[in-house]
Amino acid sequence: MKGQMFDPSEAIRVCAGPPQTPCPPDATAQSVAGGGDGSPCGASHGALTVLALISVLAIGAGVARADEDKEASSGEDTAAPATAAENAAAAVTSETTETTETTGDAAPDPDAFDLSATIDDMIAGAHGSISAEYRLRSGDDDTDQDIYSWLDLRLGDENRDRISATFYARSTWDLDGQRKNRERYEFTSIADTYDSSYNVRLYSAYLTFRPNNSPVEMARVGRQYVYAAETFHVDGLYAESAVLEEGTRLTASVYGGVPVHLYESSPSGDWIAGTSVSVEPLRGTRATLDYVHVTDDFEGTARDDTTALRVWQRATPWLNLYGRATYLHGLRDAEARATASFDEQDLMVQVSWFTLLEDKDEEFTTEFDPYRAVLHTLSEYDQYKLRAVKGFGDDVVVEVGADVRDADTEGTFNRDVQRYYVTPSFVDALWDDSEISVVAERWSGNGQRIETYGGELTQTFSDKIEASIGSDYTMYGYDGFRDRERNHVRSVFAELRWDLTETLALRVRHVHEEDDEETYDVFTLGLTLAF
């Protein structure tokens, strides 16, 4: 466990829900002390419960149908198995019919689409998870209690099946009731602006199509995330092609619809359309050109056209290079990254650079500047990162790194800060089934130089129970409740993970945070049912 520097340029993060579920771009990045609607990402509590019941009924229907098919195949009315002679005769008859028949019905097409069978397969293949979490937050003067629920439902495999469906929603229930009229209440959130203590947010609900023998490799329709040079949350259509030209491995994608702004009263006047083209001009080289237009009708109409070029290069069997540049009303930002992996030496080294070339002090569309309303102007800066990880046998790993941010104009949320660290990790060093990591850091910023220490200890008690304790530090954090910068934030945490059954898991976690001004505690108790 190691401290992290706050980087407001990172508009897309990962939720603490299903893996690789991005947060909405209009949700504010938070520390544990709070933020946005109180969830790390963001359908009424009762509505989500109904959706969960529907998914369970769908699974039950699939199981029942499978049982009926099984009974039908073994029932009393089932015909007796054919003898070898009867099978041979049937084969001869079939072959004769195929060679002599010139009229009548054509042979079944193996690529023909059977909607009923496809729906049956989707229901039978339903999987995902249902999670519920109680969360208690307390500060020096206030407390807040909430229940969060998440439903992640997948019908089929969107990476393989001809048709599949994906659904992801989250609900919140404020157990303390509305606090919007209480002055300086620490744990207020955007959910408190609504009339009800229940709040529902739908993040994904789309169908994926993979047609056979088509220039279209895949198409999705519905509410979804589109991953291009930027990540967009869209109600609409996304489609990507198969290889259009073999020599350069040319592919293309298009998307369009209405941008999803979860907390905006009306999407009227908003729209988005974009495309990407990818080629592999040389062996080991891939380049993608992205273009997107966004119109955002919010407190006046803003229109943005953005172009980005991304290049990946496998320079050698052990060295991968990546570069990106983005144009938005001028060259906005650029980044470069090199990653070297030496498998025989169990060594990985990565160096990266990012630069913001102009101040974000004008109002762009929400897709390109989701934090301006909260964080205000983001000044030009350069950020350099170095990370090296080396394994020593099966039980020891050492990571060293540096993270340097050089701001053109220093101020709140725009800090010159440097962090250097070393983190050794040991397996079974203290006793069997334990893993311990220790971090030693040196922070420099605002005329200060601080040396800090932290670490994490994880103990596996069985194949079902695991517990962790640890502590970390960051020089600068962000308080989303009060729109303020937090300084010298020290966190201490303890967590228990227990697989109660093969599909039901319990998670208990407590985090204590202190900074120069405030103290926060967060206790969470959660259950996740996988199906």
PDB file of N, CA and C in Angstrom, residues 320-359:
ATOM      1  N   ASN A 320       8.117  -2.077 -25.272  1.00  0.00           N
ATOM      2  CA  ASN A 320       6.882  -1.554 -25.863  1.00  0.00           C
ATOM      3  C   ASN A 320       6.821  -0.042 -25.653  1.00  0.00           C
ATOM      4  N   LEU A 321       6.444   0.677 -26.720  1.00  0.00           N
ATOM      5  CA  LEU A 321       6.353   2.123 -26.671  1.00  0.00           C
ATOM      6  C   LEU A 321       4.920   2.564 -26.953  1.00  0.00           C
ATOM      7  N   TYR A 322       4.527   3.684 -26.378  1.00  0.00           N
ATOM      8  CA  TYR A 322       3.182   4.242 -26.593  1.00  0.00           C
ATOM      9  C   TYR A 322       3.272   5.758 -26.580  1.00  0.00           C
ATOM     10  N   GLY A 323       2.519   6.391 -27.478  1.00  0.00           N
ATOM     11  CA  GLY A 323       2.463   7.841 -27.496  1.00  0.00           C
ATOM     12  C   GLY A 323       1.078   8.316 -27.887  1.00  0.00           C
ATOM     13  N   ARG A 324       0.677   9.483 -27.396  1.00  0.00           N
ATOM     14  CA  ARG A 324      -0.635  10.050 -27.706  1.00  0.00           C
ATOM     15  C   ARG A 324      -0.543  11.562 -27.687  1.00  0.00           C
ATOM     16  N   ALA A 325      -1.251  12.186 -28.625  1.00  0.00           N
ATOM     17  CA  ALA A 325      -1.388  13.641 -28.636  1.00  0.00           C
ATOM     18  C   ALA A 325      -2.840  13.977 -28.926  1.00  0.00           C
ATOM     19  N   THR A 326      -3.375  14.997 -28.231  1.00  0.00           N
ATOM     20  CA  THR A 326      -4.781  15.380 -28.361  1.00  0.00           C
ATOM     21  C   THR A 326      -4.888  16.840 -28.752  1.00  0.00           C
ATOM     22  N   TYR A 327      -5.740  17.083 -29.741  1.00  0.00           N
ATOM     23  CA  TYR A 327      -5.977  18.450 -30.227  1.00  0.00           C
ATOM     24  C   TYR A 327      -7.399  18.851 -29.866  1.00  0.00           C
ATOM     25  N   LEU A 328      -7.526  19.927 -29.065  1.00  0.00           N
ATOM     26  CA  LEU A 328      -8.823  20.480 -28.675  1.00  0.00           C
ATOM     27  C   LEU A 328      -8.669  21.993 -28.588  1.00  0.00           C
ATOM     28  N   HIS A 329      -9.141  22.696 -29.617  1.00  0.00           N
ATOM     29  CA  HIS A 329      -8.938  24.145 -29.700  1.00  0.00           C
ATOM     30  C   HIS A 329      -7.445  24.459 -29.629  1.00  0.00           C
ATOM     31  N   GLY A 330      -6.630  23.636 -30.220  1.00  0.00           N
ATOM     32  CA  GLY A 330      -5.185  23.725 -30.115  1.00  0.00           C
ATOM     33  C   GLY A 330      -4.650  22.447 -29.514  1.00  0.00           C
ATOM     34  N   LEU A 331      -3.344  22.255 -29.568  1.00  0.00           N
ATOM     35  CA  LEU A 331      -2.751  21.051 -28.990  1.00  0.00           C
ATOM     36  C   LEU A 331      -2.936  21.087 -27.484  1.00  0.00           C
ATOM     37  N   ARG A 332      -3.761  20.173 -26.948  1.00  0.00           N
ATOM     38  CA  ARG A 332      -4.145  20.237 -25.538  1.00  0.00           C
ATOM     39  C   ARG A 332      -3.164  19.507 -24.639  1.00  0.00           C
ATOM     40  N   ASP A 333      -2.859  18.255 -24.979  1.00  0.00           N
ATOM     41  CA  ASP A 333      -1.981  17.478 -24.112  1.00  0.00           C
ATOM     42  C   ASP A 333      -1.277  16.402 -24.933  1.00  0.00           C
ATOM     43  N   ALA A 334      -0.261  15.814 -24.334  1.00  0.00           N
ATOM     44  CA  ALA A 334       0.494  14.735 -24.983  1.00  0.00           C
ATOM     45  C   ALA A 334       1.074  13.850 -23.902  1.00  0.00           C
ATOM     46  N   GLU A 335       1.318  12.597 -24.267  1.00  0.00           N
ATOM     47  CA  GLU A 335       1.955  11.689 -23.328  1.00  0.00           C
ATOM     48  C   GLU A 335       2.790  10.669 -24.091  1.00  0.00           C
ATOM     49  N   ALA A 336       3.765  10.102 -23.400  1.00  0.00           N
ATOM     50  CA  ALA A 336       4.612   9.055 -23.951  1.00  0.00           C
ATOM     51  C   ALA A 336       4.939   8.073 -22.835  1.00  0.00           C
ATOM     52  N   ARG A 337       5.076   6.787 -23.210  1.00  0.00           N
ATOM     53  CA  ARG A 337       5.350   5.755 -22.211  1.00  0.00           C
ATOM     54  C   ARG A 337       6.212   4.650 -22.837  1.00  0.00           C
ATOM     55  N   ALA A 338       7.164   4.174 -22.081  1.00  0.00           N
ATOM     56  CA  ALA A 338       8.013   3.051 -22.505  1.00  0.00           C
ATOM     57  C   ALA A 338       8.002   2.000 -21.410  1.00  0.00           C
ATOM     58  N   THR A 339       7.773   0.749 -21.801  1.00  0.00           N
ATOM     59  CA  THR A 339       7.720  -0.361 -20.846  1.00  0.00           C
ATOM     60  C   THR A 339       8.652  -1.457 -21.312  1.00  0.00           C
ATOM     61  N   ALA A 340       9.590  -1.816 -20.456  1.00  0.00           N
ATOM     62  CA  ALA A 340      10.543  -2.880 -20.751  1.00  0.00           C
ATOM     63  C   ALA A 340      10.303  -4.039 -19.800  1.00  0.00           C
ATOM     64  N   SER A 341      10.167  -5.244 -20.351  1.00  0.00           N
ATOM     65  CA  SER A 341       9.915  -6.443 -19.551  1.00  0.00           C
ATOM     66  C   SER A 341      10.977  -7.480 -19.864  1.00  0.00           C
ATOM     67  N   PHE A 342      11.654  -7.955 -18.822  1.00  0.00           N
ATOM     68  CA  PHE A 342      12.698  -8.960 -18.950  1.00  0.00           C
ATOM     69  C   PHE A 342      12.249 -10.183 -18.154  1.00  0.00           C
ATOM     70  N   ASP A 343      11.651 -11.148 -18.840  1.00  0.00           N
ATOM     71  CA  ASP A 343      11.040 -12.278 -18.165  1.00  0.00           C
ATOM     72  C   ASP A 343      12.067 -13.116 -17.417  1.00  0.00           C
ATOM     73  N   GLU A 344      13.199 -13.373 -18.016  1.00  0.00           N
ATOM     74  CA  GLU A 344      14.201 -14.220 -17.369  1.00  0.00           C
ATOM     75  C   GLU A 344      14.732 -13.587 -16.098  1.00  0.00           C
ATOM     76  N   GLN A 345      14.830 -12.274 -16.093  1.00  0.00           N
ATOM     77  CA  GLN A 345      15.319 -11.564 -14.896  1.00  0.00           C
ATOM     78  C   GLN A 345      14.176 -11.190 -13.944  1.00  0.00           C
ATOM     79  N   ASP A 346      12.925 -11.489 -14.322  1.00  0.00           N
ATOM     80  CA  ASP A 346      11.759 -11.129 -13.515  1.00  0.00           C
ATOM     81  C   ASP A 346      11.792  -9.638 -13.178  1.00  0.00           C
ATOM     82  N   LEU A 347      11.949  -8.818 -14.237  1.00  0.00           N
ATOM     83  CA  LEU A 347      12.129  -7.379 -14.068  1.00  0.00           C
ATOM     84  C   LEU A 347      11.240  -6.629 -15.052  1.00  0.00           C
ATOM     85  N   MET A 348      10.582  -5.582 -14.562  1.00  0.00           N
ATOM     86  CA  MET A 348       9.790  -4.689 -15.392  1.00  0.00           C
ATOM     87  C   MET A 348      10.162  -3.247 -15.041  1.00  0.00           C
ATOM     88  N   VAL A 349      10.424  -2.438 -16.081  1.00  0.00           N
ATOM     89  CA  VAL A 349      10.747  -1.029 -15.889  1.00  0.00           C
ATOM     90  C   VAL A 349       9.832  -0.214 -16.788  1.00  0.00           C
ATOM     91  N   GLN A 350       9.210   0.817 -16.222  1.00  0.00           N
ATOM     92  CA  GLN A 350       8.302   1.675 -16.992  1.00  0.00           C
ATOM     93  C   GLN A 350       8.591   3.131 -16.683  1.00  0.00           C
ATOM     94  N   VAL A 351       8.670   3.944 -17.746  1.00  0.00           N
ATOM     95  CA  VAL A 351       8.857   5.377 -17.590  1.00  0.00           C
ATOM     96  C   VAL A 351       7.804   6.073 -18.435  1.00  0.00           C
ATOM     97  N   SER A 352       7.194   7.142 -17.912  1.00  0.00           N
ATOM     98  CA  SER A 352       6.129   7.839 -18.634  1.00  0.00           C
ATOM     99  C   SER A 352       6.231   9.340 -18.399  1.00  0.00           C
ATOM    100  N   TRP A 353       5.620  10.065 -19.346  1.00  0.00           N
ATOM    101  CA  TRP A 353       5.585  11.535 -19.282  1.00  0.00           C
ATOM    102  C   TRP A 353       4.239  12.004 -19.802  1.00  0.00           C
ATOM    103  N   PHE A 354       3.652  12.977 -19.100  1.00  0.00           N
ATOM    104  CA  PHE A 354       2.395  13.602 -19.524  1.00  0.00           C
ATOM    105  C   PHE A 354       2.548  15.101 -19.403  1.00  0.00           C
ATOM    106  N   THR A 355       2.008  15.826 -20.395  1.00  0.00           N
ATOM    107  CA  THR A 355       2.037  17.278 -20.325  1.00  0.00           C
ATOM    108  C   THR A 355       0.685  17.853 -20.703  1.00  0.00           C
ATOM    109  N   LEU A 356       0.214  18.794 -19.910  1.00  0.00           N
ATOM    110  CA  LEU A 356      -0.949  19.610 -20.241  1.00  0.00           C
ATOM    111  C   LEU A 356      -0.411  20.920 -20.778  1.00  0.00           C
ATOM    112  N   LEU A 357      -0.711  21.223 -22.043  1.00  0.00           N
ATOM    113  CA  LEU A 357      -0.024  22.300 -22.746  1.00  0.00           C
ATOM    114  C   LEU A 357      -0.698  23.651 -22.614  1.00  0.00           C
ATOM    115  N   GLU A 358      -1.935  23.683 -22.099  1.00  0.00           N
ATOM    116  CA  GLU A 358      -2.603  24.968 -21.911  1.00  0.00           C
ATOM    117  C   GLU A 358      -3.522  24.887 -20.705  1.00  0.00           C
ATOM    118  N   ASP A 359      -3.724  26.023 -20.050  1.00  0.00           N
ATOM    119  CA  ASP A 359      -4.587  26.061 -18.876  1.00  0.00           C
ATOM    120  C   ASP A 359      -6.011  25.692 -19.263  1.00  0.00           C
TER     121      ASP A 359
END
